Coordinates of C-alpha atoms in Angstrom, one line a residue:
Chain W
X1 CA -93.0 -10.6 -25.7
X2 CA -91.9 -12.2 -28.6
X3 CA -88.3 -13.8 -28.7
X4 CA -86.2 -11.7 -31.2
X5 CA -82.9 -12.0 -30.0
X6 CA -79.6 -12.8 -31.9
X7 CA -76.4 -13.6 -29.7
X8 CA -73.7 -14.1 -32.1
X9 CA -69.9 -15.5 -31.5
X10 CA -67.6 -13.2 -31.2
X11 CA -66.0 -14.6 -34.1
X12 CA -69.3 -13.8 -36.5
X13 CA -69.0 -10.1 -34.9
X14 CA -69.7 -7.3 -37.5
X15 CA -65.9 -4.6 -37.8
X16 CA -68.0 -1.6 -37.6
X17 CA -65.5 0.5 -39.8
X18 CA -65.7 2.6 -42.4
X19 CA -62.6 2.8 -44.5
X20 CA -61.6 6.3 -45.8
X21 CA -58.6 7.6 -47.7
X22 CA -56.5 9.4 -45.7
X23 CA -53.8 7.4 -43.6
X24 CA -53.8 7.4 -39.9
X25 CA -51.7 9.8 -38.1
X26 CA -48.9 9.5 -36.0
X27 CA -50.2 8.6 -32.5
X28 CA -48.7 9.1 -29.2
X29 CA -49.0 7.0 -26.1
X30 CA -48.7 8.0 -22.2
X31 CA -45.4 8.3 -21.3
X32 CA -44.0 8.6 -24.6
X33 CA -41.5 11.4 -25.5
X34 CA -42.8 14.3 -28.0
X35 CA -39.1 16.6 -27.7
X36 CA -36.9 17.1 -25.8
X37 CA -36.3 20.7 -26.4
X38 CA -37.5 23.2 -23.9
X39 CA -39.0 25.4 -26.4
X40 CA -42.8 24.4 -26.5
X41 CA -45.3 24.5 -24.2
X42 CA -47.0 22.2 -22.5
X43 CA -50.1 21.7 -23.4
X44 CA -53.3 19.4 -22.5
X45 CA -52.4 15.7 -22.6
X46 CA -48.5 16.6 -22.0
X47 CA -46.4 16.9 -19.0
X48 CA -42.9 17.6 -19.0
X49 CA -40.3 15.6 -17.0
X50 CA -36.6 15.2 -17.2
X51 CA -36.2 17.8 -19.2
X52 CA -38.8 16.7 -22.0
X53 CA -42.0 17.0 -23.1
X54 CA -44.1 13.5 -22.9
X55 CA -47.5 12.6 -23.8
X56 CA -49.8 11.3 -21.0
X57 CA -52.8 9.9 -23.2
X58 CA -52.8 8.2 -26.0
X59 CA -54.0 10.2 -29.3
X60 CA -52.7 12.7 -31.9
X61 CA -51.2 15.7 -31.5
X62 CA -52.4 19.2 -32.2
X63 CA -49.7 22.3 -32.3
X64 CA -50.5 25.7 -32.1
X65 CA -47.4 27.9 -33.0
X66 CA -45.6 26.7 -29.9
X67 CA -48.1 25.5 -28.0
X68 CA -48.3 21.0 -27.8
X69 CA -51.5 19.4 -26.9
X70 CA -52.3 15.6 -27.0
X71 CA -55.9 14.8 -27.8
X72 CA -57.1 11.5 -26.6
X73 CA -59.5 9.4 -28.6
X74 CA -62.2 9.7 -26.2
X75 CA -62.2 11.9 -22.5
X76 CA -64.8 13.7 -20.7
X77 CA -66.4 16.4 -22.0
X78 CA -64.5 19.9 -21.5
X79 CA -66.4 22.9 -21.5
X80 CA -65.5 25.7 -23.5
X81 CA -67.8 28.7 -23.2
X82 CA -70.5 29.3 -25.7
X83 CA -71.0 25.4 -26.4
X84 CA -74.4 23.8 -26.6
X85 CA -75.0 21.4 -23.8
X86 CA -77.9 18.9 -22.7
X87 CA -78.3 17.8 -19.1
X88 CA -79.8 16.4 -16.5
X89 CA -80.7 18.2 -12.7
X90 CA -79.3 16.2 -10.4
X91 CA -80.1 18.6 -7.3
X92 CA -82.0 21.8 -6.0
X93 CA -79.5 23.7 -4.1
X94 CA -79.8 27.2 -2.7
X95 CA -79.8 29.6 -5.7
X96 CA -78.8 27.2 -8.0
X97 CA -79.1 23.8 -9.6
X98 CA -76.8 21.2 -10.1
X99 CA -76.4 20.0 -13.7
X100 CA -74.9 16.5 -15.1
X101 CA -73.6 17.3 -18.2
X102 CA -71.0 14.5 -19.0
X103 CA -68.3 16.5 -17.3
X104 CA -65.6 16.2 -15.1
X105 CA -67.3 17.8 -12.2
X106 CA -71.1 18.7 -12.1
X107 CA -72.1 22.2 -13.4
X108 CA -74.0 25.1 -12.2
X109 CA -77.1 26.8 -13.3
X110 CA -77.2 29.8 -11.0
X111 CA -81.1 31.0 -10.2
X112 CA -79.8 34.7 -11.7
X113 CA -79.3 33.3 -15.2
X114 CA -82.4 31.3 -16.1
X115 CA -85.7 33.3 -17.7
X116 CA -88.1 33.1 -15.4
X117 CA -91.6 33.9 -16.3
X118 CA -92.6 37.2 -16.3
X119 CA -89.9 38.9 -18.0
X120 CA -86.4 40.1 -18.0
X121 CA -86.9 43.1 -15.3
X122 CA -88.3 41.6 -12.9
X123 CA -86.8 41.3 -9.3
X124 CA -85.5 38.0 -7.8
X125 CA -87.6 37.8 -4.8
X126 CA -87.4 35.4 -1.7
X127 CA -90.5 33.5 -3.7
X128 CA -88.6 32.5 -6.5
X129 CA -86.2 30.9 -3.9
X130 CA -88.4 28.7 -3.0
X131 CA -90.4 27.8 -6.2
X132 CA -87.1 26.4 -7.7
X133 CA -88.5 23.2 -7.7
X134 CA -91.5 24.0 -9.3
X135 CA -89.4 26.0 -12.2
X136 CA -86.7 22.6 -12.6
X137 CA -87.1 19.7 -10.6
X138 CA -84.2 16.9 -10.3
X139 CA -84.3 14.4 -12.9
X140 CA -85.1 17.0 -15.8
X141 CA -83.2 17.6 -18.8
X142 CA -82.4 21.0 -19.5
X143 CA -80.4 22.5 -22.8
X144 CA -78.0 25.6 -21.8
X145 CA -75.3 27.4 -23.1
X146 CA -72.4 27.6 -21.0
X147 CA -71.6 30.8 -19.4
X148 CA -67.9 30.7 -18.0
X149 CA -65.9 27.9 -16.9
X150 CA -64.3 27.7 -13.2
X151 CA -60.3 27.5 -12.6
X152 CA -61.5 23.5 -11.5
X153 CA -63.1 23.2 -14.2
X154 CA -66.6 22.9 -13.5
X155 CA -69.0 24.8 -15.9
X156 CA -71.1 27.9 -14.9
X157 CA -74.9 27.0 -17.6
X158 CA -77.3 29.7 -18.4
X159 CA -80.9 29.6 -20.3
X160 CA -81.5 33.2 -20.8
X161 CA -82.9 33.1 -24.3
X162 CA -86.0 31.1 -25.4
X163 CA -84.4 28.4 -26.9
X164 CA -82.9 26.8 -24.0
X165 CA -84.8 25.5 -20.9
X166 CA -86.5 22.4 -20.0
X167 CA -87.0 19.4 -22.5
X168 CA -89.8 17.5 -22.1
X169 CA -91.2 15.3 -25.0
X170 CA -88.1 13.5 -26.8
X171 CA -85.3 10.5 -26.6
X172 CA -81.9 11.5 -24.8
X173 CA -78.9 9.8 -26.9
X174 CA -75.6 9.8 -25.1
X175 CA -72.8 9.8 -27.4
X176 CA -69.1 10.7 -27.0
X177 CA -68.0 14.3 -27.1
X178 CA -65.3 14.2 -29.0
X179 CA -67.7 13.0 -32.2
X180 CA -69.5 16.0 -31.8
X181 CA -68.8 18.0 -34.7
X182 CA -68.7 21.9 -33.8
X183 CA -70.7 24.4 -35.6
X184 CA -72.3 27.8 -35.5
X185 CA -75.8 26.0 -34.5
X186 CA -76.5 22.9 -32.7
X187 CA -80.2 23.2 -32.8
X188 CA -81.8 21.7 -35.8
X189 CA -85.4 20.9 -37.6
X190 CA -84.4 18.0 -40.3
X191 CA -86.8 17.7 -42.7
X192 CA -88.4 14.5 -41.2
X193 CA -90.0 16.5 -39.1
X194 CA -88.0 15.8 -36.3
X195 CA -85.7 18.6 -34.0
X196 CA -82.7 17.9 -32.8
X197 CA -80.5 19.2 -30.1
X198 CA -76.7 18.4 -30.7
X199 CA -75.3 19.2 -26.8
X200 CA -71.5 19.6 -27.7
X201 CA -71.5 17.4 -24.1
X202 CA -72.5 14.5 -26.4
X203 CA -76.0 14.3 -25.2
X204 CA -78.3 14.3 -28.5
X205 CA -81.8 15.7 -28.2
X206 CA -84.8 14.5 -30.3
X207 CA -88.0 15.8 -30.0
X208 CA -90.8 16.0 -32.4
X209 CA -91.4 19.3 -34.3
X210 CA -93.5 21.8 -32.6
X211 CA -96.1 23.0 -35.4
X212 CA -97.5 25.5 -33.8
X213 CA -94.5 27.3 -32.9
X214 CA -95.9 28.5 -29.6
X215 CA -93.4 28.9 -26.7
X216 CA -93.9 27.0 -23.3
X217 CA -93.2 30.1 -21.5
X218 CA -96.5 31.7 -21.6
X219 CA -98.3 28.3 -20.1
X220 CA -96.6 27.6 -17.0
X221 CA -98.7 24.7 -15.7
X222 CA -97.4 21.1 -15.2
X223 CA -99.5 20.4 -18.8
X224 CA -97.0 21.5 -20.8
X225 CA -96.5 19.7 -23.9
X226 CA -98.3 16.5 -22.5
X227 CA -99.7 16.2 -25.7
X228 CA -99.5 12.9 -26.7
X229 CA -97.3 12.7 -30.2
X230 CA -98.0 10.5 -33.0
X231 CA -97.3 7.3 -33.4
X232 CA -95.7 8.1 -36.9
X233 CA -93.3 11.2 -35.3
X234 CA -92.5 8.2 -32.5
X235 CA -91.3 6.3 -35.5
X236 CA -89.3 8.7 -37.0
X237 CA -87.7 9.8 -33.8
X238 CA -86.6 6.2 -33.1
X239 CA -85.4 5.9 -37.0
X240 CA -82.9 8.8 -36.5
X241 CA -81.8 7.3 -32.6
X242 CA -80.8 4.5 -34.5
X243 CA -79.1 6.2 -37.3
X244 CA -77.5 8.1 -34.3
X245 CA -76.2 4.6 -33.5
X246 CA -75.1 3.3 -36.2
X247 CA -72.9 6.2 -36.8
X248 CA -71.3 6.3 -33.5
X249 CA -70.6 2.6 -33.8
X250 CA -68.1 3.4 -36.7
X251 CA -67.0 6.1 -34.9
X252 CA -68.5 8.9 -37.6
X253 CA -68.7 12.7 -36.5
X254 CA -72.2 14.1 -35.6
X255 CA -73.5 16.9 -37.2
X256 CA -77.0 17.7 -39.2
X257 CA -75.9 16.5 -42.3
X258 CA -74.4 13.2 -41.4
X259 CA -77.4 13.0 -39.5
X260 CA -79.4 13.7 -42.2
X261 CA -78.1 11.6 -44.7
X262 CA -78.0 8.6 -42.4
X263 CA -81.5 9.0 -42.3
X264 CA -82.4 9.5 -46.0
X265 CA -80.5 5.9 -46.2
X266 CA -82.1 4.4 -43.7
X267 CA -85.2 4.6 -45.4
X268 CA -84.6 1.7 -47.9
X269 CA -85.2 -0.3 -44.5
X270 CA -89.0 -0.7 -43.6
X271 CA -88.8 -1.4 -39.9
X272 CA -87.2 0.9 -37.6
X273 CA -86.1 -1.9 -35.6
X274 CA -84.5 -3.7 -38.3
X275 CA -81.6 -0.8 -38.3
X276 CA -80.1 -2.2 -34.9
X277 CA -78.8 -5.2 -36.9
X278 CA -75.0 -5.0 -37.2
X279 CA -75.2 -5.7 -40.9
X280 CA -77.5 -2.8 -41.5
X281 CA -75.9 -0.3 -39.2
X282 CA -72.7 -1.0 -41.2
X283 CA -74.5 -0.5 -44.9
X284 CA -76.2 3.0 -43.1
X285 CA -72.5 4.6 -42.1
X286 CA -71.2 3.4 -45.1
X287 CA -73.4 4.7 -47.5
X288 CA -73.5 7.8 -44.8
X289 CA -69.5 8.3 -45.7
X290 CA -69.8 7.9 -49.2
X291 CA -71.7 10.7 -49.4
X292 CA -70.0 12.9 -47.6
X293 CA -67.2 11.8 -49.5
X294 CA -68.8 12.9 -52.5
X295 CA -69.9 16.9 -51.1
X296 CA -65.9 17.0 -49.7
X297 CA -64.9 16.5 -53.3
X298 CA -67.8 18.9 -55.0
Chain X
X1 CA -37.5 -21.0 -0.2
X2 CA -36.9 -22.4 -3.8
X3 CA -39.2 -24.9 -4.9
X4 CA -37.5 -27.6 -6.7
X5 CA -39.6 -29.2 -9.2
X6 CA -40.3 -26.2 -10.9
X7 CA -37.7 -27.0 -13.8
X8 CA -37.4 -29.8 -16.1
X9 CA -33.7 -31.3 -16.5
X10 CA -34.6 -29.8 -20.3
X11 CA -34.7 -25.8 -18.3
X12 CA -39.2 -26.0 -19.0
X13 CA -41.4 -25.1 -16.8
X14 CA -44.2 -27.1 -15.9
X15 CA -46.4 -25.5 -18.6
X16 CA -43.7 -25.7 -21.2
X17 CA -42.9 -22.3 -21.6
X18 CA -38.9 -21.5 -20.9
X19 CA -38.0 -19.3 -17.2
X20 CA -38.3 -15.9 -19.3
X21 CA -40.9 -16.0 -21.4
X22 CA -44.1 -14.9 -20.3
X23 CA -47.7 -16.4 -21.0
X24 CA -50.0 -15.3 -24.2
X25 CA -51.3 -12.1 -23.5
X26 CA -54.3 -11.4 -25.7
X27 CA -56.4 -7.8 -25.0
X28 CA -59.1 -6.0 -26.4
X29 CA -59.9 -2.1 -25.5
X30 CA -63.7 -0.6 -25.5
X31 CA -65.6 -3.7 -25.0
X32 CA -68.3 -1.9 -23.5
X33 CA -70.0 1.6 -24.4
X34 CA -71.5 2.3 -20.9
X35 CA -68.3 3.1 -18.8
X36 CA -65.7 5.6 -19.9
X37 CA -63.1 2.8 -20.4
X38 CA -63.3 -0.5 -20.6
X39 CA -60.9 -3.0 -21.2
X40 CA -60.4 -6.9 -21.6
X41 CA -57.1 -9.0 -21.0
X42 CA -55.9 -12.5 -21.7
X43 CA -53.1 -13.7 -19.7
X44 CA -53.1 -17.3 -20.2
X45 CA -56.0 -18.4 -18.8
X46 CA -56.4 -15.7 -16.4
X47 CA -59.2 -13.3 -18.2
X48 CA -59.8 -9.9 -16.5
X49 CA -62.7 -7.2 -17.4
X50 CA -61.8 -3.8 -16.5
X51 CA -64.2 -0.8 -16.1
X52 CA -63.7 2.9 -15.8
X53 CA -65.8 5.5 -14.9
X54 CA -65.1 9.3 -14.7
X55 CA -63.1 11.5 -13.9
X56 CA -66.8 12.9 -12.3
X57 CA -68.2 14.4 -9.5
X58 CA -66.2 13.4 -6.2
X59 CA -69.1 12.6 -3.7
X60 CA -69.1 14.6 -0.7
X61 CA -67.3 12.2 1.7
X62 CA -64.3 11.2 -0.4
X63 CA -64.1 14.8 -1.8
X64 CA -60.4 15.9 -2.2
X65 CA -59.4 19.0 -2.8
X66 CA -55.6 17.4 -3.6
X67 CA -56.6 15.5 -6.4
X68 CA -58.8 13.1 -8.0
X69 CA -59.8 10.2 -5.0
X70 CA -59.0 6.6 -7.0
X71 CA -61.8 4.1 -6.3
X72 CA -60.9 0.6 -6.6
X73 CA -62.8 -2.5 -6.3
X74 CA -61.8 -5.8 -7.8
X75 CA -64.2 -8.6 -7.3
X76 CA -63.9 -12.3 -8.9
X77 CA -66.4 -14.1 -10.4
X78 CA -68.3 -17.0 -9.0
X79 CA -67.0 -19.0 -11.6
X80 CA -63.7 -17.8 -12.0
X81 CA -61.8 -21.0 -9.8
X82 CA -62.1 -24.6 -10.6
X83 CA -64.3 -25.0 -6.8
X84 CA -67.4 -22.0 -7.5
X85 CA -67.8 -20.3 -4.7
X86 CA -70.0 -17.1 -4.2
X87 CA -67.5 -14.7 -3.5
X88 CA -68.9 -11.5 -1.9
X89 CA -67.6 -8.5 -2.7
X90 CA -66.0 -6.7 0.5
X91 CA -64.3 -9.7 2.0
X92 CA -60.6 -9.7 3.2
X93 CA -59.0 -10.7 0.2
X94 CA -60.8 -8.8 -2.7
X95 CA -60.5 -5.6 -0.1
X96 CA -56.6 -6.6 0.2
X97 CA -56.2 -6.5 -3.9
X98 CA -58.4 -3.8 -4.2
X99 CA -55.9 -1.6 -2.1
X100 CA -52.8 -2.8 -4.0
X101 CA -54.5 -2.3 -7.0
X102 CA -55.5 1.4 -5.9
X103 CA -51.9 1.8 -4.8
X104 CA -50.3 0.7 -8.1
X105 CA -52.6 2.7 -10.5
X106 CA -52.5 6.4 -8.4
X107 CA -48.7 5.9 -9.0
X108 CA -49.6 6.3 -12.5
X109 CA -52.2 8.6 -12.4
X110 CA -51.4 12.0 -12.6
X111 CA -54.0 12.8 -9.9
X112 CA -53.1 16.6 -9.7
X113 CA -55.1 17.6 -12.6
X114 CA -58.5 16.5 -11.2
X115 CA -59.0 18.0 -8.0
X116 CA -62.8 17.2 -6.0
X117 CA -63.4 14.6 -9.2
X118 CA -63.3 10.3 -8.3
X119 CA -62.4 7.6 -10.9
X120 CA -63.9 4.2 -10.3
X121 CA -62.1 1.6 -11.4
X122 CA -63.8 -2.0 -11.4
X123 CA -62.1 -4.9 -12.4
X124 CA -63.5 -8.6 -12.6
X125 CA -61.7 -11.7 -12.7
X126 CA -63.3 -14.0 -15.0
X127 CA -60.9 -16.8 -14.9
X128 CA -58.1 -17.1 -12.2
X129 CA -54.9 -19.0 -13.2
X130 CA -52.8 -17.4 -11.0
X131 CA -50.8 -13.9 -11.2
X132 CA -54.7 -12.1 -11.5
X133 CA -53.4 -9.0 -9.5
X134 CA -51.0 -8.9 -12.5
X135 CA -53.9 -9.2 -14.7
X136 CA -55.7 -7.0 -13.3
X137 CA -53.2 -4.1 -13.0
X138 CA -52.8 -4.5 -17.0
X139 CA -56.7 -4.3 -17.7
X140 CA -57.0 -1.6 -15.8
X141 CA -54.1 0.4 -17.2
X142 CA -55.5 0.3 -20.8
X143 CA -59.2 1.0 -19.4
X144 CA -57.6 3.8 -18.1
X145 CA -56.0 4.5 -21.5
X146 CA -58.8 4.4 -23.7
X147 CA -61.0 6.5 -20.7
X148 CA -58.6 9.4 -21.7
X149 CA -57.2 9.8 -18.1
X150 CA -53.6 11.2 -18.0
X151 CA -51.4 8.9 -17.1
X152 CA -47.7 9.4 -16.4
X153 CA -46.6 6.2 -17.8
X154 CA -48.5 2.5 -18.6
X155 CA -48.3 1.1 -15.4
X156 CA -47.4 -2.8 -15.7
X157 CA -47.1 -5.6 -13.7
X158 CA -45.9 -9.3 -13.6
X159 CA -44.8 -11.6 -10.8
X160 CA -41.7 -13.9 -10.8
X161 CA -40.4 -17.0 -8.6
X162 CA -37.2 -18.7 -8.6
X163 CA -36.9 -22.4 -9.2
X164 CA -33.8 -24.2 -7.1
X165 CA -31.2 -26.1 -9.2
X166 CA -32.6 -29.0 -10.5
X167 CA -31.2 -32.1 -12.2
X168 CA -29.3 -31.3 -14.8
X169 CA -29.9 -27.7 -15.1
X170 CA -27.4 -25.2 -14.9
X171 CA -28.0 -23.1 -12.0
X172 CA -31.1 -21.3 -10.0
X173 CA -33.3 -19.7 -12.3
X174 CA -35.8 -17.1 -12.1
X175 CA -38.9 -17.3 -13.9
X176 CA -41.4 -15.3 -15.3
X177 CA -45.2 -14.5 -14.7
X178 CA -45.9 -17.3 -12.7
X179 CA -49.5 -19.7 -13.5
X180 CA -51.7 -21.4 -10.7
X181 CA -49.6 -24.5 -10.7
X182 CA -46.4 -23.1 -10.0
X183 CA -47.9 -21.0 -7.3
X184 CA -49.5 -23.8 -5.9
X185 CA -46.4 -25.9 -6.3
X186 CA -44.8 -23.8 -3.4
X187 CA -42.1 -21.0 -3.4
X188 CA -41.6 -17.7 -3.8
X189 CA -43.7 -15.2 -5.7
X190 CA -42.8 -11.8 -6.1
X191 CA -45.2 -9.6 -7.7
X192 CA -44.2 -6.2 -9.2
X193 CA -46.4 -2.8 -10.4
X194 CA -43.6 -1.0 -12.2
X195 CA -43.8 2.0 -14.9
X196 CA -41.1 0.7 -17.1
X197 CA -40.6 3.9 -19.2
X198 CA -39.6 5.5 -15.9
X199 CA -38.4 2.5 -14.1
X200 CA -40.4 3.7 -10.8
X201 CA -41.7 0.6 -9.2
X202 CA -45.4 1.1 -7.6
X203 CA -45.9 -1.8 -5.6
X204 CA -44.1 -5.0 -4.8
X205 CA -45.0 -7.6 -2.8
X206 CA -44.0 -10.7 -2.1
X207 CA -45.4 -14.3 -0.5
X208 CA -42.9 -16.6 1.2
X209 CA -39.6 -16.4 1.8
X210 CA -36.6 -15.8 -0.5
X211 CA -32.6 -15.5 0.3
X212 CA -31.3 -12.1 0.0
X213 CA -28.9 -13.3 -2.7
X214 CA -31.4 -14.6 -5.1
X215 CA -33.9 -11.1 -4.6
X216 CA -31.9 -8.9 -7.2
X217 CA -32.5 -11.5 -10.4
X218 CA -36.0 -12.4 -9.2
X219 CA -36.9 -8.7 -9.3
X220 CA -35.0 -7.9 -12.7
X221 CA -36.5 -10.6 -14.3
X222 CA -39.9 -9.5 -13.0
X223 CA -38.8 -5.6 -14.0
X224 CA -38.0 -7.3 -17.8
X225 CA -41.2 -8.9 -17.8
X226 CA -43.1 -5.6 -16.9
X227 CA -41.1 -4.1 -19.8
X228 CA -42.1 -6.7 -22.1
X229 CA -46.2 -6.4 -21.0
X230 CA -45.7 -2.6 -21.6
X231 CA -44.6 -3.1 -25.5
X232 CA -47.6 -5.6 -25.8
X233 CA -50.3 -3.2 -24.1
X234 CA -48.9 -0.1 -26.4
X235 CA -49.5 -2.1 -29.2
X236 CA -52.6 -3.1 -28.6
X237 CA -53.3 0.6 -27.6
X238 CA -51.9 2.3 -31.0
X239 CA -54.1 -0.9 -32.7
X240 CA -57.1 0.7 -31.1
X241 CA -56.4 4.2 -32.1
X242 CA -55.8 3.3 -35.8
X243 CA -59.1 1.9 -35.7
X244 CA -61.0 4.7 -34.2
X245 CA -59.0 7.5 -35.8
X246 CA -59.6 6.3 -39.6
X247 CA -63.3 7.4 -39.6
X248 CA -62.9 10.7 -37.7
X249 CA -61.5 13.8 -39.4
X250 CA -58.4 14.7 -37.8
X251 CA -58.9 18.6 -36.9
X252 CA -55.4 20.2 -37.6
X253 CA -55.7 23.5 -36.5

């Protein structure tokens, strides 16, 4: 391996951010009072003591009619039912799988709400039971929607539609949820030729396009998709993990577009690896917000 | 027992700095992008890392159904003293501070919210010139701050010792956030975890022994010094938000 490493002083380090227009709101900190009046409610992020309504993270507040929440800069991903989410299997339980997803506690995906081959109708029999590890096995990444949330917390996942299910050819990208931007659809085919799954968990998905369109679900052998993909749909794939990065390092929401233009500016720069350089990841998000800047206004 | 050295006949401490005043603190949030939280603190030449991971999945033997189990483990570096030493990590006195430290942050945490999830908490001393439990209590409060875990109130601490009448100064004095030399100089040292905005006091501890009469101005001064780390961390807190906050749109619903 050749040597190309650069360890800089922290005094050389790059400030990753972008500047925009608007001015920065008021921010609250734990244990800082919001009112004192007794006429809100408490939200998330809030608790009231002594008769007034304090802050226990540090962020910006959101009202709702009455209603005071704190959000905090960055937390744990909380569920909300309908979202988009990637994750990993971490066990084989009876009836169900245990799913990482980035949340506070590990979610569910119940046997009874994945497509299993064969069809909808057909009866869950002892058989199925036991070929749960064949159908998802720990250590694979899934995408699901999320069914219903628990009182704790803890999210209930299902796959029952052909778009979810196992991943299997791709780069996982863990990102903050709260850059997430939410939108009607988080699955997306840019025209690179790449797909993307935005998890609103902050797990990012990227695969390579399938061309032929066919669905794994009438091959169930272990040779699904062990195709091996092109070294120029690798390259692209690693182009837009790094555009992925440079926008998270200045702290820029997620969505298709911003994806997508960080991409069509990355491609003044020749070698994919040359986007991990601070200098360039800066020029990418920058160019990235102008743009957007410019479509706000439009 | 006051030490009585400690002061100079001009009222300076040993390092120069006068009884109230407190050593540089100098802190940085989200120096890593693995862990939830992450913080780094400068307190003189004490220099702490702290690490936080979750709120997650509780694992089955510490699973409450209360609240959220706090995981504590504080560990020092093998280079952190001037002898280096490899310091392994379950030994009496990193176990001891990982405790205190797991005592003084659940007081702030409002561990309710979470039940059957675990925070981990991890804090590295890096440099030790005395007062790291102090140190170490401050890292960990804004890891826990920029981690997004509800907090009650920043949860602060500082240690003070009293000095005996010297030559030429006025009286016993108590003084502030105490360095290396001072503790190895001999006396008292009384360390306090406070919340200042609530005034609860989460720990206190203290080594050797002190006359009753002097205990109530050695904690004040220790309680003022908590209140002044707390204006220093929110600062550095709302400095970190302003930064992170300019490139995201704000959602106003």
């Amino acid at each position: 391996m050749t040597g190309h490493v650069s360890i800089r002083l922290a005094s050389e380090r790059v400030n990753h951010c972008v500047a925009t227009m608007n001015e920065p709101p008021r921010f609250y900190t734990p244990g800082e009072v919001i009112t004192g009046m007794q006429d809100f409610m408490r939200g998330h992020g809030t608790y009231t003591e002594d008769d007034c309504l304090k802050a226990s993270v540090a962020g910006v507040m959101e009202k709702v009619n009455k209603l005071i929440c704190i959000r905090p800069l960055k937390s744990r991903y909380v569920g909300e039912i309908g979202d988009v989410v990637v994750g990993r299997v971490l066990e084989v339980q009876q009836r169900r799988w245990k799913v990482e997803t980035n949340s506070r506690l590990d979610s569910v995906l119940q046997l009874s709400s994945v497509n299993l081959p064969g069809g909808e109708l057909r009866r869950r029999s002892a058989e199925d039971e036991q070929m749960m590890r064949k159908h998802l096995q720990e250590g694979d990444l899934i995408s699901a929607e999320v069914q219903s949330v628990f009182s704790d917390g803890s999210l209930s996942l299902h796959t029952r539609s052909l778009k979810y299910g196992k991943l299997t050819q791709g780069t996982l990208v863990k990102v903050y949820p709260s850059l997430i931007k939410r939108r009607k659809n988080h699955f997306h085919n840019l025209p690179c030729g790449v797909a993307i799954i935005i998890g609103n968990n902050g797990y990012i998905w990227i695969s390579p396009q399938n061309h032929e369109g066919v669905m794994e679900e009438q091959k169930d052998d272990d040779t699904v998709d062990q195709q091996s993909v092109s070294r120029s749909d690798r390259e692209t794939m690693a182009r837009v993990k790094n555009c992925i990065a440079a926008l998270v390092a200045s702290k820029m929401m997620l969505d298709d577009t911003s994806i997508m233009f960080a991409y069509e500016e990355s491609l003044k720069y020749d070698s994919v690896k040359d986007l991990l350089d601070p200098e360039t990841m800066l020029d990418i998000s920058f160019l990235t917000q102008h743009r957007i800047n410019n479509i706000m206004e439009e | 027992m006051p030490a009585t050295d400690l002061l100079s006949s001009q009222g300076l401490r040993l390092d120069g700095r006068r009884p109230n005043e407190l050593r540089r603190i100098r802190c940085r949030l989200g120096v890593f992008t693995q862990p939830d939280g992450s913080a780094y603190l400068e307190q003189g030449n004490t220099k702490v890392l702290a690490a936080v991971y979750g709120p997650h999945q509780a694992s089955k033997s510490k699973l409450s159904t209360e609240g959220v189990v706090v995981n504590c483990q504080y560990s020092m570096a093998t280079f952190s003293t001037g002898e280096r030493k490899n310091r392994p990590r379950g030994d009496r006195k990193s176990q001891e501070m990982s405790m205190h430290l797991r005592q003084a942050l659940t007081a702030a945490i409002k561990t309710e919210l979470y039940p059957r999830s675990q925070i981990d908490i991890y804090v590295e001393v890096l440099q030790a010139d005395g007062g790291a439990y102090c140190a170490c209590v401050n890292a960990a409060t804004l890891a826990l701050t920029e981690a997004g875990v509800p907090l009650r109130a920043y949860v602060c601490a500082s240690s003070a010792s009293m000095a005996a009448a010297g030559a030429g100064s006025a009286g016993p004095e108590p003084l502030l956030d105490v360095g290396h030399v001072e503790e190895a100089a001999g006396g008292v040292v009384l360390t306090v975890a406070a919340l200042p905005t609530t005034g609860h006091i989460a720990l206190l501890e203290m080594s050797h022994r002190l006359h009753m009469d002097y205990f109530d101005i050695v904690l004040s001064r220790a309680m003022q010094g908590c209140r002044d780390i707390e204006v220093i961390l929110d600062r550095a807190v709302r400095d970190h938000l302003a930064e992170g906050w300019t490139k995201q749109d704000v959602m106003t619903i």
